[in-house]
CSV table of C-alpha atoms in Angstrom, one decimal:
chain,number,residue,atom,x,y,z
A,1433,MET,CA,222.2,210.3,-46.6
A,1434,GLY,CA,222.1,208.5,-43.2
A,1435,ILE,CA,220.2,211.5,-41.7
A,1436,CYS,CA,217.5,211.2,-44.3
A,1437,ILE,CA,217.0,207.4,-43.6
A,1438,ARG,CA,216.6,208.1,-39.8
A,1439,VAL,CA,214.0,210.8,-40.5
A,1440,ARG,CA,211.9,208.4,-42.6
A,1441,ARG,CA,212.0,205.7,-40.0
A,1442,LEU,CA,210.9,208.1,-37.3
A,1443,ARG,CA,207.9,209.2,-39.4
A,1444,THR,CA,206.9,205.6,-40.1
A,1445,SER,CA,206.9,204.7,-36.4
A,1446,ARG,CA,204.8,207.8,-35.5
A,1447,GLN,CA,202.2,206.8,-38.1
A,1448,GLN,CA,202.0,203.2,-36.8
A,1449,ALA,CA,201.6,204.5,-33.2
A,1450,PHE,CA,198.8,206.8,-34.4
A,1451,TRP,CA,196.8,204.1,-36.2
A,1452,SER,CA,197.3,201.7,-33.3
A,1453,CYS,CA,195.9,204.1,-30.8
A,1454,THR,CA,193.0,204.9,-33.1
A,1455,ALA,CA,192.1,201.2,-33.5
A,1456,LEU,CA,192.4,200.7,-29.7
A,1457,LEU,CA,190.0,203.5,-29.0
A,1458,LEU,CA,187.4,202.1,-31.5
A,1459,VAL,CA,187.6,198.7,-29.8
A,1460,VAL,CA,187.1,200.2,-26.4
A,1461,ALA,CA,184.1,202.3,-27.6
A,1462,TRP,CA,182.4,199.2,-29.2
A,1463,LEU,CA,182.9,197.2,-26.0
A,1464,SER,CA,181.3,199.9,-23.9
A,1465,LEU,CA,178.3,200.0,-26.2
A,1466,VAL,CA,177.8,196.3,-26.0
A,1467,ALA,CA,178.3,196.2,-22.2
A,1468,PHE,CA,175.8,199.0,-21.4
A,1469,GLN,CA,173.1,197.9,-24.0
A,1470,PRO,CA,171.1,195.7,-21.5
A,1471,PHE,CA,170.9,198.6,-19.0
A,1472,ARG,CA,169.5,200.8,-21.7
A,1473,SER,CA,166.9,198.2,-22.6
A,1474,LEU,CA,165.8,197.9,-19.0
A,1475,ARG,CA,165.4,201.6,-18.6
A,1476,ARG,CA,163.4,201.8,-21.8
A,1477,LEU,CA,161.1,198.9,-20.7
A,1478,ALA,CA,160.6,200.6,-17.3
A,1479,ALA,CA,159.7,203.9,-19.0
A,1480,VAL,CA,157.2,202.1,-21.3
A,1481,ASP,CA,155.7,200.2,-18.3
A,1482,GLN,CA,155.2,203.4,-16.4
A,1483,ALA,CA,153.6,205.1,-19.4
A,1484,GLN,CA,151.2,202.1,-19.9
A,1485,ASN,CA,150.3,202.2,-16.2
A,1486,ALA,CA,149.5,205.9,-16.4
A,1487,ASP,CA,147.3,205.2,-19.4
A,1488,LEU,CA,145.4,202.5,-17.5
A,1489,GLY,CA,144.9,204.8,-14.5
A,1490,LEU,CA,147.0,202.6,-12.2
A,1491,ALA,CA,149.6,205.2,-11.3
A,1492,GLY,CA,148.8,207.6,-8.5
A,1493,PRO,CA,148.9,208.0,-4.7
A,1494,ASN,CA,145.6,206.3,-4.1
A,1495,PRO,CA,146.2,202.5,-4.0
A,1496,ALA,CA,142.5,201.9,-3.4
A,1497,VAL,CA,141.8,202.4,-7.1
A,1498,THR,CA,142.9,198.8,-7.9
A,1499,GLU,CA,141.4,197.0,-5.0
A,1500,LYS,CA,138.8,194.3,-5.6
A,1501,LYS,CA,135.2,195.5,-5.1
A,1502,LYS,CA,133.3,193.4,-2.7
A,1503,ILE,CA,129.5,193.1,-2.4
A,1504,SER,CA,128.2,193.2,1.1
A,1505,GLN,CA,125.6,190.7,2.2
A,1506,PRO,CA,122.8,191.1,4.7
A,1507,ASN,CA,124.6,188.8,7.1
A,1508,GLY,CA,127.7,191.0,7.1
A,1509,ASN,CA,129.7,188.7,4.9
A,1510,SER,CA,131.1,189.6,1.5
A,1511,HIS,CA,132.0,187.8,-1.7
A,1512,ILE,CA,133.8,188.5,-4.9
A,1513,ARG,CA,131.7,189.1,-8.0
A,1514,ASN,CA,131.0,185.8,-9.9
A,1515,ASP,CA,130.6,187.2,-13.4
A,1516,VAL,CA,134.3,186.9,-14.2
A,1517,HIS,CA,136.8,184.4,-15.6
A,1518,PRO,CA,136.8,180.9,-14.1
A,1519,SER,CA,140.4,180.1,-14.9
A,1520,GLU,CA,141.7,182.8,-12.4
A,1521,GLU,CA,139.9,180.9,-9.6
A,1522,LYS,CA,141.4,181.1,-6.1
A,1523,GLU,CA,144.2,183.5,-7.0
A,1524,SER,CA,144.3,186.8,-8.9
A,1525,THR,CA,147.0,189.2,-9.9
A,1526,THR,CA,146.4,192.9,-9.9
A,1527,TRP,CA,148.5,196.0,-10.5
A,1528,ARG,CA,149.3,198.3,-7.6
A,1529,ALA,CA,149.4,202.0,-8.1
A,1530,GLY,CA,152.7,203.6,-8.8
A,1531,GLY,CA,155.6,201.6,-10.1
A,1532,GLY,CA,153.6,198.8,-11.8
A,1533,THR,CA,154.4,196.2,-9.2
A,1534,LEU,CA,152.3,193.1,-8.8
A,1535,ALA,CA,150.2,192.1,-5.8
A,1536,THR,CA,148.6,188.6,-5.3
A,1537,GLN,CA,145.2,188.2,-3.8
A,1538,ARG,CA,143.8,184.9,-2.6
A,1539,HIS,CA,140.1,184.2,-1.9
A,1540,VAL,CA,138.5,181.4,-0.1
A,1541,LEU,CA,135.9,179.6,-2.1
A,1542,ALA,CA,132.5,178.8,-0.5
A,1543,SER,CA,131.5,175.2,-0.4
A,1544,SER,CA,128.1,175.7,-2.0
A,1545,THR,CA,129.1,178.1,-4.8
A,1546,THR,CA,132.1,178.5,-7.0
A,1547,THR,CA,133.7,181.9,-7.0
A,1548,TYR,CA,135.6,183.3,-10.0
A,1549,VAL,CA,138.0,186.1,-10.1
A,1550,ALA,CA,138.4,188.7,-12.8
A,1551,PRO,CA,141.1,188.4,-15.5
A,1552,THR,CA,144.3,190.2,-14.7
A,1553,THR,CA,145.6,193.4,-16.3
A,1554,ARG,CA,148.6,191.5,-17.5
A,1555,GLN,CA,146.3,189.0,-19.3
A,1556,SER,CA,144.3,191.7,-21.0
A,1557,ARG,CA,147.6,192.9,-22.5
A,1558,MET,CA,148.6,189.5,-23.8
A,1559,PRO,CA,149.0,189.1,-27.6
A,1560,THR,CA,146.4,187.1,-29.6
A,1561,CYS,CA,147.1,183.5,-30.2
A,1562,LYS,CA,148.2,182.4,-33.6
A,1563,TYR,CA,145.5,181.1,-36.0
A,1564,PRO,CA,145.6,178.4,-36.9
A,1565,SER,CA,147.3,177.1,-33.8
A,1566,PRO,CA,150.8,175.7,-34.3
A,1567,HIS,CA,150.0,172.7,-32.0
A,1568,LEU,CA,147.4,171.1,-34.4
A,1569,GLN,CA,148.0,167.4,-35.3
A,1570,GLY,CA,145.3,166.9,-38.0
A,1571,GLU,CA,143.2,163.7,-38.2
A,1572,LYS,CA,143.2,161.3,-35.3
A,1573,ARG,CA,140.6,158.6,-35.2
A,1574,PRO,CA,139.7,157.5,-31.7
A,1575,HIS,CA,140.3,154.0,-30.4
A,1576,TYR,CA,136.9,153.5,-28.9
A,1577,SER,CA,136.4,150.9,-26.2
A,1578,LYS,CA,133.3,149.9,-24.3
A,1579,GLU,CA,135.3,150.2,-21.1
A,1580,PRO,CA,135.8,153.9,-20.4
A,1581,PRO,CA,139.2,155.2,-19.3
A,1582,PRO,CA,139.5,155.5,-15.5
A,1583,GLU,CA,138.5,158.9,-14.3
A,1584,GLY,CA,141.5,159.0,-12.0
A,1585,LEU,CA,143.9,158.4,-15.0
A,1586,LEU,CA,142.2,161.2,-17.0
A,1587,ILE,CA,142.6,163.6,-14.0
A,1588,GLN,CA,146.3,162.7,-13.8
A,1589,THR,CA,146.8,163.1,-17.5
A,1590,LEU,CA,144.9,166.4,-17.7
A,1591,ARG,CA,146.2,167.8,-14.4
A,1592,ASP,CA,146.8,171.2,-16.0
A,1593,LEU,CA,143.0,171.8,-16.0
A,1594,LEU,CA,141.4,174.1,-13.4
A,1595,PRO,CA,138.3,173.0,-11.4
A,1596,GLY,CA,135.3,172.6,-13.6
A,1597,GLY,CA,137.1,171.5,-16.7
A,1598,CYS,CA,138.4,175.1,-17.4
A,1599,TRP,CA,141.5,176.0,-19.3
A,1600,LYS,CA,143.0,178.8,-21.3
A,1601,PRO,CA,146.4,179.5,-22.9
A,1602,GLN,CA,148.9,181.0,-20.6
A,1603,HIS,CA,150.9,183.2,-23.0
A,1604,CYS,CA,148.3,184.5,-25.4
A,1605,SER,CA,144.5,185.2,-25.5
A,1606,ALA,CA,142.1,183.0,-27.5
A,1607,VAL,CA,141.4,184.3,-31.0
A,1608,ASN,CA,137.6,184.3,-30.8
A,1609,GLY,CA,137.0,184.8,-27.1
A,1610,SER,CA,135.7,182.3,-24.6
A,1611,ILE,CA,133.5,179.3,-25.2
A,1612,ALA,CA,131.3,177.2,-22.9
A,1613,ILE,CA,130.9,173.5,-23.8
A,1614,LEU,CA,127.4,172.3,-23.0
A,1615,ILE,CA,127.0,168.5,-22.9
A,1616,PRO,CA,123.6,167.0,-22.2
A,1617,ALA,CA,124.1,163.5,-20.9
A,1618,HIS,CA,121.5,161.3,-19.4
A,1619,ASN,CA,123.1,158.2,-17.7
A,1620,ARG,CA,126.0,158.2,-20.2
A,1621,ARG,CA,129.0,158.3,-18.0
A,1622,SER,CA,131.0,155.8,-20.2
A,1623,GLN,CA,130.5,157.9,-23.3
A,1624,LEU,CA,131.2,161.1,-21.4
A,1625,LEU,CA,134.6,160.0,-20.3
A,1626,GLN,CA,135.4,158.7,-23.8
A,1627,LEU,CA,134.5,162.1,-25.2
A,1628,LEU,CA,136.4,164.2,-22.7
A,1629,SER,CA,139.6,162.1,-23.2
A,1630,TYR,CA,139.6,163.4,-26.8
A,1631,LEU,CA,137.8,166.7,-26.6
A,1632,ILE,CA,139.8,168.4,-23.9
A,1633,PRO,CA,143.3,167.8,-25.5
A,1634,LEU,CA,141.8,168.9,-28.8
A,1635,LEU,CA,140.6,172.2,-27.3
A,1636,GLN,CA,144.0,172.7,-25.7
A,1637,ARG,CA,145.8,172.2,-29.0
A,1638,GLN,CA,143.4,174.8,-30.6
A,1639,GLN,CA,144.3,177.2,-27.7
A,1640,GLN,CA,140.7,177.8,-26.8
A,1641,ASP,CA,139.5,179.5,-23.6
A,1642,PHE,CA,136.9,177.1,-22.4
A,1643,CYS,CA,134.9,175.4,-19.5
A,1644,ILE,CA,132.9,172.3,-19.7
A,1645,PHE,CA,129.3,172.0,-18.3
A,1646,VAL,CA,127.5,168.6,-18.2
A,1647,GLY,CA,123.8,168.4,-17.5
A,1648,ASN,CA,121.6,165.5,-16.5
A,1649,GLN,CA,117.9,165.2,-15.7
A,1650,SER,CA,116.8,164.2,-12.3
A,1651,GLU,CA,115.0,160.8,-12.1
A,1652,SER,CA,112.3,162.4,-10.0
A,1653,SER,CA,111.3,164.8,-12.9
A,1654,ALA,CA,107.7,164.8,-14.0
A,1655,MET,CA,108.5,162.9,-17.1
A,1656,LYS,CA,110.9,159.9,-17.3
A,1657,ARG,CA,111.9,160.7,-20.9
A,1658,PHE,CA,114.9,162.9,-21.4
A,1659,ASN,CA,114.2,166.5,-22.4
A,1660,LYS,CA,117.4,167.5,-24.2
A,1661,GLY,CA,116.2,171.0,-25.1
A,1662,ALA,CA,115.3,171.9,-21.6
A,1663,VAL,CA,118.6,170.5,-20.2
A,1664,VAL,CA,120.6,172.5,-22.7
A,1665,ASP,CA,118.7,175.7,-21.9
A,1666,ALA,CA,119.2,175.2,-18.2
A,1667,LEU,CA,122.9,174.5,-18.8
A,1668,PHE,CA,123.2,177.7,-20.8
A,1669,GLU,CA,121.6,179.8,-18.0
A,1670,GLU,CA,123.9,178.2,-15.3
A,1671,ALA,CA,127.0,178.8,-17.5
A,1672,MET,CA,126.1,182.4,-18.1
A,1673,LYS,CA,125.7,183.0,-14.3
A,1674,ARG,CA,129.4,182.1,-14.0
A,1675,ARG,CA,130.8,184.1,-16.9
A,1676,ASN,CA,129.5,186.1,-19.9
A,1677,TRP,CA,130.7,183.6,-22.5
A,1678,THR,CA,131.3,184.8,-26.0
A,1679,CYS,CA,130.3,181.5,-27.6
A,1680,VAL,CA,128.5,178.3,-26.6
A,1681,CYS,CA,128.9,174.8,-28.0
A,1682,ILE,CA,126.1,172.3,-27.8
A,1683,HIS,CA,127.9,168.9,-28.0
A,1684,ASP,CA,126.2,165.5,-28.0
A,1685,VAL,CA,127.9,163.0,-25.7
A,1686,ASP,CA,128.0,160.2,-28.2
A,1687,VAL,CA,130.0,161.9,-31.0
A,1688,ILE,CA,133.8,162.3,-30.8
A,1689,PRO,CA,135.8,164.7,-33.1
A,1690,GLU,CA,138.4,163.2,-35.3
A,1691,ASN,CA,140.3,166.3,-36.6
A,1692,ASP,CA,141.6,169.2,-34.6
A,1693,HIS,CA,141.5,171.5,-37.6
A,1694,ASN,CA,137.7,171.7,-37.0
A,1695,ALA,CA,137.7,175.0,-35.0
A,1696,TYR,CA,135.5,175.0,-31.9
A,1697,SER,CA,134.9,178.8,-32.2
A,1698,CYS,CA,132.1,181.0,-33.4
A,1699,PRO,CA,132.4,182.3,-37.0
A,1700,GLY,CA,130.8,185.6,-36.1
A,1701,THR,CA,127.4,186.3,-37.6
A,1702,ARG,CA,126.6,182.7,-38.5
A,1703,VAL,CA,125.8,179.6,-36.5
A,1704,ARG,CA,128.1,176.7,-37.4
A,1705,ASN,CA,127.4,173.0,-37.3
A,1706,LEU,CA,130.7,171.2,-37.0
A,1707,MET,CA,129.6,167.8,-38.1
A,1708,SER,CA,129.9,167.0,-41.8
A,1709,GLY,CA,130.1,163.2,-41.5
A,1710,LEU,CA,129.4,160.5,-38.9
A,1711,SER,CA,131.0,157.1,-38.7
A,1712,LYS,CA,127.7,155.2,-38.4
A,1713,TRP,CA,126.6,156.8,-41.7
A,1714,SER,CA,129.9,155.9,-43.4
A,1715,TYR,CA,131.1,159.4,-42.8
A,1716,GLY,CA,128.2,161.0,-44.5
A,1717,LEU,CA,124.9,162.5,-43.3
A,1718,ALA,CA,121.5,160.8,-43.0
A,1719,TYR,CA,120.0,163.7,-44.9
A,1720,PRO,CA,121.5,167.1,-46.1
A,1721,PHE,CA,120.1,169.2,-43.3
A,1722,VAL,CA,121.2,167.2,-40.3
A,1723,PHE,CA,121.9,169.7,-37.5
A,1724,GLY,CA,122.9,167.5,-34.6
A,1725,GLY,CA,126.2,166.3,-33.2
A,1726,CYS,CA,128.0,169.6,-32.4
A,1727,THR,CA,126.9,173.2,-33.0
A,1728,VAL,CA,128.6,176.4,-32.0
A,1729,THR,CA,126.8,179.7,-31.8
A,1730,MET,CA,127.2,183.2,-30.3
A,1731,SER,CA,125.6,183.6,-26.9
A,1732,GLU,CA,123.5,186.5,-28.1
A,1733,HIS,CA,122.3,184.4,-31.1
A,1734,PHE,CA,121.3,181.6,-28.7
A,1735,ARG,CA,119.1,184.0,-26.8
A,1736,ARG,CA,117.8,185.5,-30.1
A,1737,HIS,CA,116.3,182.2,-31.3
A,1738,ASN,CA,115.0,181.5,-27.8
A,1739,GLY,CA,117.3,178.5,-27.1
A,1740,LEU,CA,116.0,175.0,-27.7
A,1741,THR,CA,112.5,173.8,-27.5
A,1742,SER,CA,111.4,172.6,-24.1
A,1743,ILE,CA,108.3,170.6,-25.1
A,1744,LEU,CA,109.9,167.6,-26.7
A,1745,TRP,CA,110.1,164.8,-24.1
A,1746,GLY,CA,112.1,161.9,-25.5
A,1747,TRP,CA,114.6,161.5,-28.2
A,1748,GLY,CA,114.1,162.9,-31.7
A,1749,SER,CA,113.5,166.1,-33.7
A,1750,GLU,CA,115.0,168.6,-31.2
A,1751,ASP,CA,117.9,169.3,-33.5
A,1752,ASP,CA,115.7,169.8,-36.5
A,1753,ASP,CA,113.6,172.2,-34.4
A,1754,HIS,CA,116.9,174.0,-33.5
A,1755,ARG,CA,117.8,174.5,-37.2
A,1756,ARG,CA,114.4,175.8,-38.1
A,1757,ARG,CA,114.5,178.3,-35.2
A,1758,LEU,CA,117.6,179.9,-36.8
A,1759,GLY,CA,115.6,180.7,-40.0
A,1760,TRP,CA,112.7,182.1,-38.1
A,1761,ALA,CA,115.0,184.3,-36.0
A,1762,GLY,CA,116.7,185.7,-39.2
A,1763,LEU,CA,120.0,183.8,-38.6
A,1764,GLU,CA,122.1,181.9,-41.1
A,1765,TRP,CA,124.1,178.7,-40.5
A,1766,GLU,CA,127.0,176.9,-42.2
A,1767,ARG,CA,128.7,173.5,-41.9
A,1768,SER,CA,132.3,172.6,-41.5
A,1769,GLY,CA,134.2,171.2,-44.5
A,1770,LYS,CA,134.1,167.6,-45.4
A,1771,LEU,CA,137.7,166.9,-44.8
A,1772,ILE,CA,137.7,168.2,-41.2
A,1773,GLY,CA,134.2,167.7,-39.9
A,1774,ASN,CA,134.2,163.9,-39.4
A,1775,TYR,CA,133.0,162.5,-36.0
A,1776,PHE,CA,133.1,159.1,-34.5
A,1777,HIS,CA,129.9,157.7,-33.1
A,1778,ALA,CA,130.0,155.9,-29.8
A,1779,ASN,CA,127.5,153.0,-29.8
A,1780,HIS,CA,125.0,152.8,-27.0
A,1781,GLU,CA,121.5,151.6,-26.3
A,1782,PRO,CA,118.8,153.5,-28.1
A,1783,ALA,CA,117.1,156.2,-26.1
A,1784,VAL,CA,113.3,156.4,-25.5
A,1785,THR,CA,111.8,158.2,-28.4
A,1786,ASN,CA,109.0,160.8,-28.4
A,1787,PRO,CA,106.0,159.4,-30.4
A,1788,ALA,CA,104.4,162.8,-30.6
A,1789,ARG,CA,107.3,164.6,-32.2
A,1790,PHE,CA,106.0,164.2,-35.8
A,1791,GLY,CA,102.9,166.1,-34.9
A,1792,LEU,CA,104.6,168.9,-33.1
A,1793,VAL,CA,107.6,169.7,-35.3
A,1794,PRO,CA,105.6,170.8,-38.4
A,1795,HIS,CA,103.8,173.4,-36.3
A,1796,ALA,CA,106.9,174.6,-34.5
A,1797,GLU,CA,106.8,178.0,-36.1
A,1798,GLU,CA,103.6,178.7,-34.2
A,1799,TYR,CA,105.1,178.3,-30.7
A,1800,TRP,CA,108.9,178.7,-31.1
A,1801,GLN,CA,108.9,182.1,-29.4
A,1802,LYS,CA,106.8,180.9,-26.5
A,1803,TYR,CA,108.7,177.7,-25.5
A,1804,GLY,CA,112.4,177.7,-24.9
A,1805,LEU,CA,114.5,180.1,-22.8
A,1806,SER,CA,111.4,182.3,-22.3
A,1807,SER,CA,109.4,179.5,-20.7
A,1808,LEU,CA,112.2,177.7,-18.9
A,1809,HIS,CA,111.4,176.5,-15.4
A,1810,TYR,CA,113.9,174.3,-13.5
A,1811,SER,CA,115.6,173.8,-10.2
A,1812,VAL,CA,119.2,172.5,-9.6
A,1813,SER,CA,118.8,169.4,-7.5
A,1814,ARG,CA,122.5,168.7,-7.4
A,1815,SER,CA,125.7,170.5,-8.6
A,1816,GLU,CA,129.3,169.5,-8.3
A,1817,VAL,CA,132.5,171.1,-9.6
A,1818,LYS,CA,134.7,168.3,-10.7
A,1819,HIS,CA,138.2,168.4,-12.2
A,1820,LEU,CA,137.1,167.5,-15.7
A,1821,TYR,CA,133.7,169.3,-15.8
A,1822,SER,CA,131.0,171.0,-13.8
A,1823,ALA,CA,128.1,168.6,-13.3
A,1824,PHE,CA,124.4,169.7,-12.8
A,1825,GLU,CA,121.3,167.7,-12.2
A,1826,PHE,CA,118.1,169.5,-13.0
A,1827,GLN,CA,114.6,169.0,-11.8
A,1828,LEU,CA,112.2,169.7,-14.7
A,1829,PRO,CA,108.5,170.2,-14.3
A,1830,GLN,CA,106.2,168.8,-16.9
A,1831,GLN,CA,105.4,171.3,-19.6
A,1832,ASP,CA,102.5,170.6,-22.0
A,1833,LEU,CA,101.3,172.7,-24.8
A,1834,PRO,CA,98.2,174.8,-24.1
A,1835,GLN,CA,95.1,173.7,-25.9
A,1836,GLN,CA,95.2,176.7,-28.3
A,1837,ASP,CA,98.8,175.7,-29.3
A,1838,LEU,CA,98.1,172.1,-30.0
A,1839,PRO,CA,98.4,171.2,-33.7
A,1840,ARG,CA,95.1,170.8,-35.4
A,1841,PRO,CA,94.5,167.2,-36.7
A,1842,ARG,CA,94.7,167.0,-40.5
A,1843,ARG,CA,91.6,165.9,-42.2
A,1844,GLN,CA,91.8,162.5,-43.8
A,1845,ARG,CA,91.0,162.5,-47.5
A,1846,LYS,CA,88.3,160.0,-48.6
A,1847,GLN,CA,89.8,157.3,-50.7
A,1848,THR,CA,88.1,156.9,-54.1
A,1849,LEU,CA,87.7,153.5,-55.5
């Protein structure tokens, strides 16, 4: 009997030892998997990186494949091509051949012209930003003051801007490409600073890829009245010299957006007017087809309808002419929704009007293809790349309608008694 009890106890101890060793081995195996998992992830990422570099043609023994191409000048100097992204100014990052390492190149900017460097390979592989942006705040009515905010304070507040009022999201690419903000402003510095203090943060919250261009008319121009259409056309040409913008926005200097859900981006095949209400009209419109304030359009569409008219000297009717050009060019337009398209109007002294506009606009269909971008003549009398924007002052020659294009006077009907 005692022998049987001893045998059972021995069997029990052996079973316990077996299961204890098995559990210990399982714990050791699990710990080894957890410990070596980061090294496996790094090896996997390195393999994917090498494969992507091979697809991009960046792997190989010839490192000259990824070098920046320079254009030689007659005087022996060279410069970097200026048809690239402005936000990579002064410094660019490029992939070296073999191994996918990064090399940084710095370029000295000329004092007379601004040099822009091409977007990096890493940026082209960025994910698209979320739409709508998670940083939107909704309606925010501006606290307008006759005294503009100090420009130094704005520069300090918006110090993340690049020269020329350029900005882009750092961790993603803009949903609808790049946009150039064109602001015609004739002696309106106070309204300009008020607008930029609201517009730039709004564009940043929307995660737009943008630069701001401000145009003024030289006082020595042939006509003293402001030619908004010609200034906008000249701004467009100067902006396109610096980058092939996807979209352009024509923004009046005296209107401030109140809702950041109103997207400053092109809707595609249509032109969009972003203003559905203005504060001076009790957040309505003066008439249903108002087309001023703020308009976004594709760059190719702007060329298609020949820009804005260049024959209206003085305030009035240039926006109506712009709207009618869209129809003649076969383009459609739309307006932002009522809840998000409200703008605040900054009061100012009335501009000098054009008394001849009522005789020219009804006949605009006869000359819209002749006068605009196709007939634009200007010279840049002054340009400056500031922190908040790029400023241009244009010298515009007087441009009158030829005699055959002048509207015929309407015959007056005899009044019958």
